[in-house]
GROMACS .gro file of C-alpha atoms in nm:
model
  184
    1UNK     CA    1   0.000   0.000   0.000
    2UNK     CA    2   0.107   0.377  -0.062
    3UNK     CA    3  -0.031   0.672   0.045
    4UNK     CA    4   0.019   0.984  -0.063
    5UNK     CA    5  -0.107   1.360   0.029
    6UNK     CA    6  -0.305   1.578  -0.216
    7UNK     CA    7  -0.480   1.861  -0.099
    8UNK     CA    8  -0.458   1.802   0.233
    9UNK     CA    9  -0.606   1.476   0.240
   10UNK     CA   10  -0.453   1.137   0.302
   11UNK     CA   11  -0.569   0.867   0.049
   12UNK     CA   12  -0.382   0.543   0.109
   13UNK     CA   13  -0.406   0.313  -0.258
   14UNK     CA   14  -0.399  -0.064  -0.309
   15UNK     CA   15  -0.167  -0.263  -0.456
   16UNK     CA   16  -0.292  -0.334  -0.853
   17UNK     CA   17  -0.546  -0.618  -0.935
   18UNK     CA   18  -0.652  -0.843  -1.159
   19UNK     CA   19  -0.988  -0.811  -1.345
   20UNK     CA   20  -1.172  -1.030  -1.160
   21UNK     CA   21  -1.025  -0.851  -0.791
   22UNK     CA   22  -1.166  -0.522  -0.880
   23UNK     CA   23  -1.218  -0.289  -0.557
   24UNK     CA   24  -1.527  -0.120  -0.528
   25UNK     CA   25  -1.500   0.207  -0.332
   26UNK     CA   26  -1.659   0.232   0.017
   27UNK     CA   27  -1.999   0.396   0.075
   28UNK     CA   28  -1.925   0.739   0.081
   29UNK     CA   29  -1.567   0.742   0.044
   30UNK     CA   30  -1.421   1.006  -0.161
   31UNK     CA   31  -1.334   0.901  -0.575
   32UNK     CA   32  -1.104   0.674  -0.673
   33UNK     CA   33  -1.049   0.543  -0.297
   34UNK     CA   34  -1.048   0.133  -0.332
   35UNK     CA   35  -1.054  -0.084  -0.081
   36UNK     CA   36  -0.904  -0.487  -0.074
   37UNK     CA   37  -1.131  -0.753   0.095
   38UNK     CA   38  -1.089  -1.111   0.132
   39UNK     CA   39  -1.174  -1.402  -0.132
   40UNK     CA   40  -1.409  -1.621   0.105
   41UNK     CA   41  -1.400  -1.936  -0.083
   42UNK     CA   42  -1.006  -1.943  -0.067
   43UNK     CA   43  -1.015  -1.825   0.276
   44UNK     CA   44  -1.298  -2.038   0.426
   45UNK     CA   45  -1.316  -2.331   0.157
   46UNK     CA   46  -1.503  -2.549   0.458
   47UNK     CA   47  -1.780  -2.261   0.482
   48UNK     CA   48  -1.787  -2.189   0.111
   49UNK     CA   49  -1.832  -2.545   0.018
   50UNK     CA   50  -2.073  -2.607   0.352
   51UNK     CA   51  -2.257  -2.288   0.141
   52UNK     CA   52  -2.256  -2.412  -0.170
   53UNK     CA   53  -2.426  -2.754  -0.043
   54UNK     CA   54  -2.688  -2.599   0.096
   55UNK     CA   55  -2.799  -2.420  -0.196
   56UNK     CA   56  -2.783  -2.708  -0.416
   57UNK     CA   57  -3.002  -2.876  -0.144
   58UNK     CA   58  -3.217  -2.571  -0.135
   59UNK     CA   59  -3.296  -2.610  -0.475
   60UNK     CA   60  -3.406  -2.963  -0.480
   61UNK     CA   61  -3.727  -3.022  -0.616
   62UNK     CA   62  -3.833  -2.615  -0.713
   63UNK     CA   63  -3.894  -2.494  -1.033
   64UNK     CA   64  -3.565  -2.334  -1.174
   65UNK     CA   65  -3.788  -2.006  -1.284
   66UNK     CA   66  -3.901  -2.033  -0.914
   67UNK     CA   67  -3.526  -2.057  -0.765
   68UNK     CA   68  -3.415  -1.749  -1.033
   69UNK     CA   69  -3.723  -1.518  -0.863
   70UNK     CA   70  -3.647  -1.576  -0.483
   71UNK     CA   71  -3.297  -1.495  -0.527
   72UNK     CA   72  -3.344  -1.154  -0.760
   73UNK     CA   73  -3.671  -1.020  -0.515
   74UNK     CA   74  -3.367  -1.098  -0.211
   75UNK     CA   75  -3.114  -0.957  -0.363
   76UNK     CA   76  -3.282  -0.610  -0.421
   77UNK     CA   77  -3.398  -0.619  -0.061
   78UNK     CA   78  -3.071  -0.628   0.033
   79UNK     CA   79  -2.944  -0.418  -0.200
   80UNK     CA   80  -2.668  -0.706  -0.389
   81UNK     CA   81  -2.586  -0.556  -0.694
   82UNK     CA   82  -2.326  -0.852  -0.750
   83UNK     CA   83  -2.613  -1.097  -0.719
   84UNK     CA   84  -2.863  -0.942  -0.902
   85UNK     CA   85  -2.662  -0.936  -1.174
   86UNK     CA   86  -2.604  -1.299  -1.171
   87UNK     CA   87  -2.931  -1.387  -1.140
   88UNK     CA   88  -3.113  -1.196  -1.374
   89UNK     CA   89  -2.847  -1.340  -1.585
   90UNK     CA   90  -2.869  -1.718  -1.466
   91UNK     CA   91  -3.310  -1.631  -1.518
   92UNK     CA   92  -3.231  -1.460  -1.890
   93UNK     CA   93  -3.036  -1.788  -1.970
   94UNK     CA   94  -3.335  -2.030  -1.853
   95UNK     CA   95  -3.567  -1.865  -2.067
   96UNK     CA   96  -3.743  -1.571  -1.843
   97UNK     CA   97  -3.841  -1.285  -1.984
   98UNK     CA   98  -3.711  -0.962  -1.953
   99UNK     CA   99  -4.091  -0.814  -1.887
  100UNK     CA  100  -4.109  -1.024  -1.560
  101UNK     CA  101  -3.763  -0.963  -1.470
  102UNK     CA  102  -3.806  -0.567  -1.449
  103UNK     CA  103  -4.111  -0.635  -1.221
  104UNK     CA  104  -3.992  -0.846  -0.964
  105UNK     CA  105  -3.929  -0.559  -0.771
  106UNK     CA  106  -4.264  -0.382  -0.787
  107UNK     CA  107  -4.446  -0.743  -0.835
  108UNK     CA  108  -4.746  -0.628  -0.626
  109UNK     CA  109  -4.860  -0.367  -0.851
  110UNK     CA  110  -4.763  -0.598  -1.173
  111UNK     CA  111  -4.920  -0.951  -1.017
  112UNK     CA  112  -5.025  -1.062  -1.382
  113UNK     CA  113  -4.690  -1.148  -1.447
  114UNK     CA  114  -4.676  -1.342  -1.172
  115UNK     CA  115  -4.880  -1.689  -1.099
  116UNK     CA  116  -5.053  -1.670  -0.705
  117UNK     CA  117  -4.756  -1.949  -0.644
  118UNK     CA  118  -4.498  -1.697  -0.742
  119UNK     CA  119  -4.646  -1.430  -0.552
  120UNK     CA  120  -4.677  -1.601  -0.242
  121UNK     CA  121  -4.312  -1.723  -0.272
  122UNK     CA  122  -4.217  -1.378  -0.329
  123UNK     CA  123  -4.430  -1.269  -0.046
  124UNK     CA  124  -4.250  -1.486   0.196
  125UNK     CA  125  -3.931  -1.367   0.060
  126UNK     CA  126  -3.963  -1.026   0.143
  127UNK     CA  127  -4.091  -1.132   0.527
  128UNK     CA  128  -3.764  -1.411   0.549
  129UNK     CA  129  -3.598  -1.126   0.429
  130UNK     CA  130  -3.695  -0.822   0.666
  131UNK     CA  131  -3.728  -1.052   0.913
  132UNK     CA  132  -3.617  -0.785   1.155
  133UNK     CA  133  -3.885  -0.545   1.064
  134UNK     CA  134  -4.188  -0.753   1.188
  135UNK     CA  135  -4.172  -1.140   1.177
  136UNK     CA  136  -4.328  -1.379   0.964
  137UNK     CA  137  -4.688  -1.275   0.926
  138UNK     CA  138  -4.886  -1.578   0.964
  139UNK     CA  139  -5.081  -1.442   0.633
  140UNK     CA  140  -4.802  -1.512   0.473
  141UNK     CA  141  -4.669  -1.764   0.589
  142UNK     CA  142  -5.065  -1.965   0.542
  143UNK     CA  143  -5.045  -1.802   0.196
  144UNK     CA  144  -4.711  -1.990   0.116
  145UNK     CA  145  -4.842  -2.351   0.291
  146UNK     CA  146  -5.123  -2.338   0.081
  147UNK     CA  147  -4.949  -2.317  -0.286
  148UNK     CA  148  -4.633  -2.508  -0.119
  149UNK     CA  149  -4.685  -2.863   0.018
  150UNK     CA  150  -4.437  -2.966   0.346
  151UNK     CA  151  -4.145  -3.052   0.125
  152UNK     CA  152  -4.196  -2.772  -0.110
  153UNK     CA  153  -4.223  -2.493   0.124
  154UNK     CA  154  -3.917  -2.637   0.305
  155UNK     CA  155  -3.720  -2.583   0.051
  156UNK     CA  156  -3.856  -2.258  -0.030
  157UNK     CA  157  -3.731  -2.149   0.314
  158UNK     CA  158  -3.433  -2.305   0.264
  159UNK     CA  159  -3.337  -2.115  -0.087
  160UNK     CA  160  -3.474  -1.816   0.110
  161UNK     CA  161  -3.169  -1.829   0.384
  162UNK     CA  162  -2.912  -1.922   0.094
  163UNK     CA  163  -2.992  -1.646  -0.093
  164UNK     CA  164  -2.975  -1.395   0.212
  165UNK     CA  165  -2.638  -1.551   0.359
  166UNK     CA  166  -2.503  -1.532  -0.063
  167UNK     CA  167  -2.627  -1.189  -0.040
  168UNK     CA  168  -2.436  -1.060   0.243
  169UNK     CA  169  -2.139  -1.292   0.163
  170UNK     CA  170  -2.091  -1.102  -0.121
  171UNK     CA  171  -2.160  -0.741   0.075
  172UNK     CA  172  -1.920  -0.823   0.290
  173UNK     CA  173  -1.703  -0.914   0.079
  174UNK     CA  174  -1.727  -0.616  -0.183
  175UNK     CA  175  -1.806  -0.868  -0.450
  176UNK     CA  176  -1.845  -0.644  -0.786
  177UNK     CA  177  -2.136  -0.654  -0.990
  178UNK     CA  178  -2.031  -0.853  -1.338
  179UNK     CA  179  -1.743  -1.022  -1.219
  180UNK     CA  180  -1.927  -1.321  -1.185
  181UNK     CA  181  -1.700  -1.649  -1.267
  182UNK     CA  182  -1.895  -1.926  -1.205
  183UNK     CA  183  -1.868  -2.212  -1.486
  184UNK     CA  184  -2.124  -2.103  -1.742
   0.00000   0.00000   0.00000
């Protein structure tokens, strides 16, 4: 690291990166200040791979279109840029339709796009999501059990926490949006 003094102000640099290590700057930290953060798979394979099982079981038995909208409606609650991009990617490549993906976020006032199943999975997203601003409403949670049988809605719950810990995995992280490198 250098740092050097312009202006009066101390702005301390980062060594150079590759493509794919690209710093994003900090929230309110003046231009062209970078930060470094750790690579989380390399640094906690067990947890990363632990992760990655998860998901995979997570996904078991749901509807890849399902999978694609529980992760996007998370990831703009919690604001995952780096996510979002892959999965509106991973949902273009099944097949969905850019119309649907541009109202995921405001799918209440668009529900035609969406099937009741969809929006109660949605639904239930958002609540799993802001858990900390007021539960699980039972409505929502009785909406989801009755599109969802036992298994179903299990796994619903399950892709619901994968999505959330990916989410701030990457926050935390300072993944960058597009630098996804995942075996296409």
């Amino acid at each position: 690291m250098t740092t050097t003094k312009t202006t009066g102000t101390a702005h301390t640099t980062a060594p150079s990166t590759t493509a794919s290590e690209v710093p994003s700057a900090a929230p309110g930290a003046p231009a062209g200040e970078a930060r470094t953060r750790l690579d989380f798979a390399k640094s906690a394979p067990k947890a990363f791979r632990a992760l990655i099982g998860f998901d995979a079981a997570a996904r078991t038995g749901l509807a890849p279109d399902l999978v694609e909208l529980i992760q996007i409606r998370a990831s703009h609650l919690n604001h995952c840029a780096y996510c979002l991009h892959m999965h509106t990617n991973d949902a273009r490549r099944a097949g969905e339709s850019e119309d649907r993906l541009h109202m995921v976020a405001v799918w209440r006032e668009a529900r035609h796009f969406f099937t009741p199943k969809e929006q109660a999975a949605l639904a239930l997203t958002e609540a799993v999501t802001l858990v900390a601003d007021g539960g699980v409403p039972d409505t929502v949670y009785a909406e989801a059990a009755a599109w969802f049988d036992e298994e179903e809605l299990a796994h619903v719950l399950a892709l619901i926490l994968t999505i959330n810990t990916w989410n701030r995995v990457a926050l935390a992280t300072g993944k960058v949006a597009g630098t996804d490198q995942r075996a296409k």
